[in-house]
Short mmCIF file of C-alpha atoms in Angstrom, two decimals:
data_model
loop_
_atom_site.label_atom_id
_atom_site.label_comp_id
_atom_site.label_asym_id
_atom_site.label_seq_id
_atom_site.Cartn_x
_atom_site.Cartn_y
_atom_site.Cartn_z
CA UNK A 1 134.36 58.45 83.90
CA UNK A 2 131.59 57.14 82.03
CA UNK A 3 129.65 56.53 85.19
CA UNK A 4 130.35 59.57 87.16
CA UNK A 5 128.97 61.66 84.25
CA UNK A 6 125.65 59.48 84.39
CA UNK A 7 125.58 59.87 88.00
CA UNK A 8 126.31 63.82 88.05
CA UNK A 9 123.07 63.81 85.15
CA UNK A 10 121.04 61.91 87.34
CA UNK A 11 121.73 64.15 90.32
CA UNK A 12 121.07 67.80 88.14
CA UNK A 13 118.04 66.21 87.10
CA UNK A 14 116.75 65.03 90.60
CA UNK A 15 118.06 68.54 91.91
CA UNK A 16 115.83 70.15 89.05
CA UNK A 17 112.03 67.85 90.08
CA UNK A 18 112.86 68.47 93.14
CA UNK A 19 112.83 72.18 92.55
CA UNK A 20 109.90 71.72 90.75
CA UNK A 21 108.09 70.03 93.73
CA UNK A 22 108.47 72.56 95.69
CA UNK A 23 106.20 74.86 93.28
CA UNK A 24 103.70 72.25 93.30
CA UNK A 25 101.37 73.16 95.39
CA UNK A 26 101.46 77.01 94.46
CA UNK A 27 100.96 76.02 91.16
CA UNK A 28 98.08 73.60 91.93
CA UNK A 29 96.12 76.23 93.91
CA UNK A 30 96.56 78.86 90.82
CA UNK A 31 95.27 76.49 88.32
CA UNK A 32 91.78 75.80 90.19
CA UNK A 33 91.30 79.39 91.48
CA UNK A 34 88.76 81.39 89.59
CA UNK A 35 90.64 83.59 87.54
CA UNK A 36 90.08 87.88 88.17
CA UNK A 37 92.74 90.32 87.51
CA UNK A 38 93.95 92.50 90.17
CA UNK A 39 92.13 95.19 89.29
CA UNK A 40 89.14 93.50 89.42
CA UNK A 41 89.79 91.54 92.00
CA UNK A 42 90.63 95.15 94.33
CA UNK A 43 87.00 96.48 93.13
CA UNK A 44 85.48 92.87 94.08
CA UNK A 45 86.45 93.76 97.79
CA UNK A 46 84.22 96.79 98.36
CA UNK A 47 80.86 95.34 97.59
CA UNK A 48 82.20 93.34 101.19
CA UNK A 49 84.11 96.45 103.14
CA UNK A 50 83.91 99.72 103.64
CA UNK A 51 87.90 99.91 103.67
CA UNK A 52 90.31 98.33 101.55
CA UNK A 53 93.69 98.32 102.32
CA UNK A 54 96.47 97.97 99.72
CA UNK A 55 100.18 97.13 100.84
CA UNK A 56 101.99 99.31 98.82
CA UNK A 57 105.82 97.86 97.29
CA UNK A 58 108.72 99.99 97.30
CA UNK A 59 107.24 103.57 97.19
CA UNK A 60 109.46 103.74 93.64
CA UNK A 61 108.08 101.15 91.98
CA UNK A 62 105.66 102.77 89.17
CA UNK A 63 103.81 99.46 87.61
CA UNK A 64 101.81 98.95 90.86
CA UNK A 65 100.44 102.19 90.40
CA UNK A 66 99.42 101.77 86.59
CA UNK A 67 97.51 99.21 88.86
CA UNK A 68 95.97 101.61 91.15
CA UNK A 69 95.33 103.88 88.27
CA UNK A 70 92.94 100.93 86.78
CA UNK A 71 91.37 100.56 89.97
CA UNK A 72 90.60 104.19 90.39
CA UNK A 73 89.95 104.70 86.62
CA UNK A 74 86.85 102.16 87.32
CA UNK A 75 83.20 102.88 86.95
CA UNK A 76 82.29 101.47 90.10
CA UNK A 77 84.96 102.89 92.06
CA UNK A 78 84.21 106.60 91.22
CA UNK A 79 80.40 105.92 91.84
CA UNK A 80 80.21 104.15 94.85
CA UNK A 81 84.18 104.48 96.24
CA UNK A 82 85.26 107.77 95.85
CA UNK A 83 87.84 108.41 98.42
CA UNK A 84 91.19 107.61 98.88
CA UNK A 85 93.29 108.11 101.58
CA UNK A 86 97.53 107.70 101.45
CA UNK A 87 100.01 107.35 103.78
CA UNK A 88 102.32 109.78 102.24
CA UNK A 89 101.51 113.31 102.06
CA UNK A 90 100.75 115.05 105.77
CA UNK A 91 97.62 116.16 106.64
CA UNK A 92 97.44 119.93 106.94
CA UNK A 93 97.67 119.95 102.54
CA UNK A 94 93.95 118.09 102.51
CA UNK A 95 91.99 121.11 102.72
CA UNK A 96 94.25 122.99 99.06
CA UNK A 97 94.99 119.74 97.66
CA UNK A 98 90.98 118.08 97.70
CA UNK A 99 90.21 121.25 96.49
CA UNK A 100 92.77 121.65 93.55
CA UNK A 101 92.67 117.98 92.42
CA UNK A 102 88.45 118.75 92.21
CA UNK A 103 88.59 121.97 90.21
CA UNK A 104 88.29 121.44 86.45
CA UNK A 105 89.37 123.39 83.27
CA UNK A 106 92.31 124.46 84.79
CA UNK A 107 95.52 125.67 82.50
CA UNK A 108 97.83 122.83 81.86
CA UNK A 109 101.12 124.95 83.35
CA UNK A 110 98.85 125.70 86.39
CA UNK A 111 98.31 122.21 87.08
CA UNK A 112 101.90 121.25 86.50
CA UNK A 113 103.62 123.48 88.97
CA UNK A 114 100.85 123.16 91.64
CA UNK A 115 101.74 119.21 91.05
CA UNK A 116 105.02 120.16 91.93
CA UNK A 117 104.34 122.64 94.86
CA UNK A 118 102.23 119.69 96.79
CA UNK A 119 105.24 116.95 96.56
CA UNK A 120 107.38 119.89 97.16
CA UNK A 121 105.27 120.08 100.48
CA UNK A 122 104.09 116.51 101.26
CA UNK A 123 106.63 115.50 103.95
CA UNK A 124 108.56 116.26 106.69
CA UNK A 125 111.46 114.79 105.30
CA UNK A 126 113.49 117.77 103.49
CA UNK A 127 111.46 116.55 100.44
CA UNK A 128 109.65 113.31 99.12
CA UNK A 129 111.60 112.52 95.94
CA UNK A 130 109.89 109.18 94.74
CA UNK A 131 107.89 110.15 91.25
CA UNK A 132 105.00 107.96 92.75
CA UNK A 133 103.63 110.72 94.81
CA UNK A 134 103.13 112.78 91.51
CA UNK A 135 102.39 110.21 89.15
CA UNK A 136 99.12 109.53 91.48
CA UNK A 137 98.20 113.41 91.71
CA UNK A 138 98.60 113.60 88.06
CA UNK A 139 96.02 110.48 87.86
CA UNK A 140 93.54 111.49 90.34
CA UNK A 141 93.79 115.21 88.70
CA UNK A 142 93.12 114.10 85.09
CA UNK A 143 90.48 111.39 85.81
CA UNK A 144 88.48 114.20 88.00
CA UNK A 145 88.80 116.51 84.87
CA UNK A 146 86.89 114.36 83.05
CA UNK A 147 84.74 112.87 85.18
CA UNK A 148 81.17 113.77 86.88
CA UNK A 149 82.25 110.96 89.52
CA UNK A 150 85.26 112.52 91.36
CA UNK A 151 87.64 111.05 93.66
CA UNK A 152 88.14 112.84 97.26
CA UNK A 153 91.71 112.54 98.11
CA UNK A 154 92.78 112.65 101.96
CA UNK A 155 96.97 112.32 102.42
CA UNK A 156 97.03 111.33 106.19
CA UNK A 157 100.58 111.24 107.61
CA UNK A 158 101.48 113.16 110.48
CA UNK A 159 100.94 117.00 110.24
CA UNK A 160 104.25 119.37 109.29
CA UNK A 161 104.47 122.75 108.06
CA UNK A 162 108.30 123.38 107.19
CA UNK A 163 106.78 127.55 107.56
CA UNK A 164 107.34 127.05 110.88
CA UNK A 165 110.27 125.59 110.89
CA UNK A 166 113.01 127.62 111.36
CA UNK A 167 116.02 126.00 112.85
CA UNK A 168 117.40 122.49 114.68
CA UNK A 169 114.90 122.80 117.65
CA UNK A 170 111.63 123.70 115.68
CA UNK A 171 112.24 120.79 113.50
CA UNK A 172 112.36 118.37 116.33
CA UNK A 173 109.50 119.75 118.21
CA UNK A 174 107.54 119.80 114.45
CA UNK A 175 107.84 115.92 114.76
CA UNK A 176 105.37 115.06 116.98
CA UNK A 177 105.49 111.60 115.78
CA UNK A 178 109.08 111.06 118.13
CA UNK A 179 106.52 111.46 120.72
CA UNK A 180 103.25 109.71 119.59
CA UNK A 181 104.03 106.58 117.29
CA UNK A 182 103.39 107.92 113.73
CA UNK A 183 101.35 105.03 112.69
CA UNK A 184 98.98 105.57 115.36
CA UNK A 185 98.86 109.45 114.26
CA UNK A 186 98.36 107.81 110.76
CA UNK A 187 95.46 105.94 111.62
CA UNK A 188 93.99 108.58 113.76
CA UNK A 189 93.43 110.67 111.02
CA UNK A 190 92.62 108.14 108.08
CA UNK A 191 89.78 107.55 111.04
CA UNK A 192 88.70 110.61 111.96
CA UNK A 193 88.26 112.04 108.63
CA UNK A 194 86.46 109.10 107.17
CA UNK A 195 84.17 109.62 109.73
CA UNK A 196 83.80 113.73 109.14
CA UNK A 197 82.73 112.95 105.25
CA UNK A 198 79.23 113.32 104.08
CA UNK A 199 76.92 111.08 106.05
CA UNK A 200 76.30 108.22 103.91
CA UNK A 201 75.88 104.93 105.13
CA UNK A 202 77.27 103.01 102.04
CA UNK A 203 80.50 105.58 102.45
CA UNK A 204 83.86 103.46 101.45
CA UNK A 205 87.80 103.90 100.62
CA UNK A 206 90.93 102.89 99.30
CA UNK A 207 93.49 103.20 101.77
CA UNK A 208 97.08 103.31 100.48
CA UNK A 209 99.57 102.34 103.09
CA UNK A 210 103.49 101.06 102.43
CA UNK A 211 104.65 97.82 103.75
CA UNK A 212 104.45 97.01 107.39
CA UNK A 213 101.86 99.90 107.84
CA UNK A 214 99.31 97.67 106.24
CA UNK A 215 99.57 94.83 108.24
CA UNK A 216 97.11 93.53 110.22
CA UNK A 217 98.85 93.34 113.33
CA UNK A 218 101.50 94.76 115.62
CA UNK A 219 104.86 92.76 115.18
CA UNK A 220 107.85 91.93 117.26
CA UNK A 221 111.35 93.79 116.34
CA UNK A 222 115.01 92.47 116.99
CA UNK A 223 115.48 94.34 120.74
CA UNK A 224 111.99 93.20 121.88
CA UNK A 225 109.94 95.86 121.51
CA UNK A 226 106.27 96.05 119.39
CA UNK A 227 106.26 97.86 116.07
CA UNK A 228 102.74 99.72 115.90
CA UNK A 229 100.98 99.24 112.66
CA UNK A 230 98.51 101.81 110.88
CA UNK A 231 96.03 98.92 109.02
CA UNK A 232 96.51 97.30 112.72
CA UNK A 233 94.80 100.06 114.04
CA UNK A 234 92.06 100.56 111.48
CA UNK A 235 90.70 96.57 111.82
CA UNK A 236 90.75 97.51 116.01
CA UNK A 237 88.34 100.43 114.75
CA UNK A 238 86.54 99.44 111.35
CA UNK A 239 86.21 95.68 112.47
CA UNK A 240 85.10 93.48 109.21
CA UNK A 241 84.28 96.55 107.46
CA UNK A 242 88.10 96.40 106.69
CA UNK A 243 90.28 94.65 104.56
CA UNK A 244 93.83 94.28 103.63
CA UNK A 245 95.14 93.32 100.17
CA UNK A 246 99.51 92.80 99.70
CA UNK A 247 100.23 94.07 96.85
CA UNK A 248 103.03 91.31 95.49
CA UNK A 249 106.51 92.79 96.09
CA UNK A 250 110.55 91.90 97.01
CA UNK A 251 111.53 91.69 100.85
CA UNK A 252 113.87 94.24 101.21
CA UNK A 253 116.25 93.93 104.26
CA UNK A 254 118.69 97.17 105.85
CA UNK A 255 122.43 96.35 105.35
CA UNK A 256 124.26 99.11 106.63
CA UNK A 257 123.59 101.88 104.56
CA UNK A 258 121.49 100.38 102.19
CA UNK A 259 119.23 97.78 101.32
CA UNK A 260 119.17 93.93 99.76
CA UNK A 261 116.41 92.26 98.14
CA UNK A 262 115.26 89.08 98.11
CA UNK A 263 111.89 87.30 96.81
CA UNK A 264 109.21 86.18 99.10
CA UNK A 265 110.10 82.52 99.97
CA UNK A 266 113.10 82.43 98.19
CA UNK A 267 111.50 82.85 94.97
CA UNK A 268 108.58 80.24 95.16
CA UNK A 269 105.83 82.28 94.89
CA UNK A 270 107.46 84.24 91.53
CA UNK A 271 108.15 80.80 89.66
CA UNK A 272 104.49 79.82 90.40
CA UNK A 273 103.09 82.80 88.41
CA UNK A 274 105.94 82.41 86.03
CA UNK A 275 105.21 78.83 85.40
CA UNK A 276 101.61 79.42 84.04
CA UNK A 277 102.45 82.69 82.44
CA UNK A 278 100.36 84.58 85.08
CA UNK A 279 100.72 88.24 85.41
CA UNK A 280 97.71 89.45 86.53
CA UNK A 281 95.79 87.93 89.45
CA UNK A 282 94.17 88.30 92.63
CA UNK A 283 92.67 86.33 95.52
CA UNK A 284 92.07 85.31 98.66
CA UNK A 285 94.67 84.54 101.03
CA UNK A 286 93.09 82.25 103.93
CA UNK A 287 93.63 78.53 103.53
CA UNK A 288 95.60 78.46 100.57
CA UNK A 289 99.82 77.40 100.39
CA UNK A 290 100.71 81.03 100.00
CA UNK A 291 98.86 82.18 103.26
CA UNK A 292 99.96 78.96 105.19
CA UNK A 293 103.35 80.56 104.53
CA UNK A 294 105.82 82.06 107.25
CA UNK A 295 105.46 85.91 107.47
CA UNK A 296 109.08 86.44 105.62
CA UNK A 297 108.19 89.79 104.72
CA UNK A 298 108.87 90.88 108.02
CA UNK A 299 112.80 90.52 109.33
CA UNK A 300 112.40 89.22 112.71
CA UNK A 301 111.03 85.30 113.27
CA UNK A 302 107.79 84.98 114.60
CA UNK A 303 105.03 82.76 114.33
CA UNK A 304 102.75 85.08 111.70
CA UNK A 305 101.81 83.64 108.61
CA UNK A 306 100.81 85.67 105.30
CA UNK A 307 97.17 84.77 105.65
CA UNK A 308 97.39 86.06 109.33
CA UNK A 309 98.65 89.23 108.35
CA UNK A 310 96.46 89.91 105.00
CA UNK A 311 93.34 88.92 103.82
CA UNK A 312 94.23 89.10 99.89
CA UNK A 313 97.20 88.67 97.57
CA UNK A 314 97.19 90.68 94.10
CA UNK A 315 100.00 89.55 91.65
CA UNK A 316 100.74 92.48 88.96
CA UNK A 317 103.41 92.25 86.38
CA UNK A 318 106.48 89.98 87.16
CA UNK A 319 109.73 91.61 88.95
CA UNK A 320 111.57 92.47 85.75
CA UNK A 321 108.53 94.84 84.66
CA UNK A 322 109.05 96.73 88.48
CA UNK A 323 110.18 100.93 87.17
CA UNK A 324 111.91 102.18 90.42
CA UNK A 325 111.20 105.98 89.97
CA UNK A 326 112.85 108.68 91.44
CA UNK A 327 112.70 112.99 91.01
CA UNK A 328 111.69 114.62 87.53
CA UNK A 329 112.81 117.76 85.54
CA UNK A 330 111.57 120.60 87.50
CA UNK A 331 111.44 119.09 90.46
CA UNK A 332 112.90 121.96 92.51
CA UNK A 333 112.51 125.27 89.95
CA UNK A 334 115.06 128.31 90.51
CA UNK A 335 112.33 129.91 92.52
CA UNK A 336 112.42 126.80 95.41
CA UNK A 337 115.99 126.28 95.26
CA UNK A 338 116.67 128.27 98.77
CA UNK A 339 113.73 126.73 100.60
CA UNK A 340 115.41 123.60 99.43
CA UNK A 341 118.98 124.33 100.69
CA UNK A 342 117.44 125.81 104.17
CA UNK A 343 115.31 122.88 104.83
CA UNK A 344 118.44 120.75 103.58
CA UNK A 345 120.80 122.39 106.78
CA UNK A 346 118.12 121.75 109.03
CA UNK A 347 117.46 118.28 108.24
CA UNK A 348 121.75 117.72 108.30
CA UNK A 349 121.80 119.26 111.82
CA UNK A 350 119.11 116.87 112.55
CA UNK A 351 120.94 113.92 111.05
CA UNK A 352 124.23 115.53 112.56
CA UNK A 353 125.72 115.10 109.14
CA UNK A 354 128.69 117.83 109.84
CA UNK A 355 130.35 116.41 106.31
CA UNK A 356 127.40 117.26 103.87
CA UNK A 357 126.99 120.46 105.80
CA UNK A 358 130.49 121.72 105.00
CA UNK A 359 130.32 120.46 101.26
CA UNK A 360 127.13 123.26 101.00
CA UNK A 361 129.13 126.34 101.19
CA UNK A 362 130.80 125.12 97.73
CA UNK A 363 128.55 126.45 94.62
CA UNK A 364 129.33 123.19 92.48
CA UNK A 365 128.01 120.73 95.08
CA UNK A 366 125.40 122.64 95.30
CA UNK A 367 124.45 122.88 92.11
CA UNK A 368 125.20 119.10 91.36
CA UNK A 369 123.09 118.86 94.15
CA UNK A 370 120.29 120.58 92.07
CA UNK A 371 120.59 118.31 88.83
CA UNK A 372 120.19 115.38 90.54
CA UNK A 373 117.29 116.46 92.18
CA UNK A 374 115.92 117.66 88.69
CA UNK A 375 116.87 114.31 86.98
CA UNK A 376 114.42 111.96 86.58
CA UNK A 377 115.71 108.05 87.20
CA UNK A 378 114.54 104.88 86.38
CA UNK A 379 116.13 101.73 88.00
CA UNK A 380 115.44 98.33 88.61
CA UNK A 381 116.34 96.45 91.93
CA UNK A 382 120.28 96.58 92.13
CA UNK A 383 120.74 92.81 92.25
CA UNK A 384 117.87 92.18 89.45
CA UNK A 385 119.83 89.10 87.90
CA UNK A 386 120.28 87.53 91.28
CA UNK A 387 116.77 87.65 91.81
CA UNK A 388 115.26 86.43 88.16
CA UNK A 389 117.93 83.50 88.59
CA UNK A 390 116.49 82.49 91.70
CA UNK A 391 112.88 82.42 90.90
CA UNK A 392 113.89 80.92 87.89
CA UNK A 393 115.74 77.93 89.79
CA UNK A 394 112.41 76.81 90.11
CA UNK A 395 111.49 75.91 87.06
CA UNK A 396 114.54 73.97 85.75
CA UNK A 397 113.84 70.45 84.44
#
């Protein structure tokens, strides 16, 4: 008995170096590299490129853009940046929203509901609930205010105007982007609109773009076909002037209905930054262990590493800190709840959801419907214990 429990100790502890090891040379690389923040490291990229491209994490997740907010908060950004272009928010509200988010000294209820009004109107889903979208207006709006050095904001998805939507078929024929792939529509206009601002030479921006719309190539899916790529399209145009910077973040994965999360390589790179207390970081991707890594970001196998697919790596707060937001109190006021429910049927008929549809003609789910939307919520990721205990693997003696 004596002897197994020697052996058993022996084995835990081999288990536990061995998980160590595998850290090693993450760990090795971080404590040589010259140490910037994110932040800093984000700014360091445009004295190099006219475009820098952040992967955005899960649209909800509000620390990463307490990190953009630093990064467009910074001297040198609003001198010699100045414009920043999302994915989110379609094109036809640039010309009322550059203007708004420029005008100063306007009254603080103004400013709120207009807030509202352009997230009410940013997509062509029936709305765009995550409180990111508003949480960066609020920023650009308040740091313009102040500011002589304003930011130019340009939301560049695919152009949608639920006024002329009014039933099943308009809807369809509204989304262009079933026709012409979205991220090439995306891209397009990101393009064409950098190259329509004031002739300047030294002209930059930050380009904002979610997940596998920033990478730098087209990728393989399960049935064969290519998924098209926004950033993809903006290195075939820009060239070196471009850049791409992942923003550290889960892999998320559909399962039915929903979604699981994992960590990127099992949890490797997490323990790394855990295991020298690092929070805060940035760098370069190319030749290091992270970017010799397999591309597990992406669901289907391929040959792509991370340094093939970005050219920098920002680490910002570990995954306990990551706030997934979603709505806020006034979301949808009294005077937008029917525009709500109308583009609500629509977007059921388009979904051929006959269920939800029926459950509408009752006043209480309706109005349940209402609070939720009005409720602001603050989550974590659903299996958040799974995933600290696996990063945390790592780092057992």
């Amino acid at each position: 008995m004596k002897y197994t429990f020697l052996f058993l100790l022996l084995l835990c502890s081999m288990f536990g170096n061995a998980q160590k090891r595998d850290i090693e040379p993450y760990v090795n690389f971080l404590e040589n590299v010259e140490r910037k923040s994110a932040k800093d490291y984000i700014i360091e990229q445009f004295k190099d490129h006219d475009i820098v491209i952040l992967c955005e994490r899960d649209h909800r997740d509000l620390t990463q853009y307490e990190l953009i907010k630093e990064v467009l908060s910074d001297d040198y950004f609003k001198k010699h940046v100045k414009n920043l272009f999302t994915e989110i928010g379609v094109i036809n509200l640039q010309p009322e929203i550059t203007e708004f988010l420029k005008t100063k000294g306007l009254d603080s209820l103004y400013v709120e509901n207009k807030l509202k009004e352009f997230q009410f109107n940013s997509s062509f889903w029936v709305l765009w609930e995550k409180y990111n979208y508003q949480y960066l207006l609020r920023t650009i709006y308040d740091i313009n205010n102040s500011s002589d050095n304003q930011i130019s904001y340009y939301p560049s998805d695919s152009e949608f105007d639920w006024q002329k939507v009014d039933n099943l078929e308009e809807y369809v024929r509204e989304q262009d982007f079933e026709i012409e792939p979205r991220d090439s529509i995306m891209a397009y206009n990101i393009i064409n609109t950098f190259e329509r601002l004031r002739p300047n030479k030294d002209k930059k921006a930050l380009v904002i773009l979610n997940y596998r719309h920033a990478f730098k190539m087209h990728v393989p899916r399960n049935n064969g076909e290519i998924q098209e790529n926004a950033a993809k399209y903006l290195f075939d145009y820009f060239g070196d002037r471009a850049t791409n910077i992942l923003i550290h973040q889960a892999v998320f994965r559909k399962k039915e209905k929903d979604y699981s999360y994992a960590l990127i390589q099992n949890g490797k790179w997490d323990a790394s930054f855990k295991a020298l207390n690092l929070e805060d970081i940035g760098f370069d991707l190319s030749r290091t262990a992270f970017g010799r890594d397999s591309l597990d970001l992406w669901p289907v196998a391929s040959s792509y590493t991370y340094e093939d697919t970005f050219d920098g790596f920002v680490f910002y707060r570990p995954i306990e800190d990551y706030q997934l937001v979603s709505y806020f109190d006034g979301f949808i006021p009294k005077e937008r709840e029917e525009e709500f429910f109308r583009r609500f049927r629509i977007h059921l008929a388009y979904q051929e959801d006959t269920v939800t549809l029926e459950k509408l003609k009752d006043a209480d789910f309706r109005k349940a419907v209402l609070i939720e939307m009005n409720t602001k919520k603050v989550r974590r990721y659903p299996n958040i214990e799974e995933l600290i205990g696996a990063r945390d693997d790592f780092l057992k003696d």
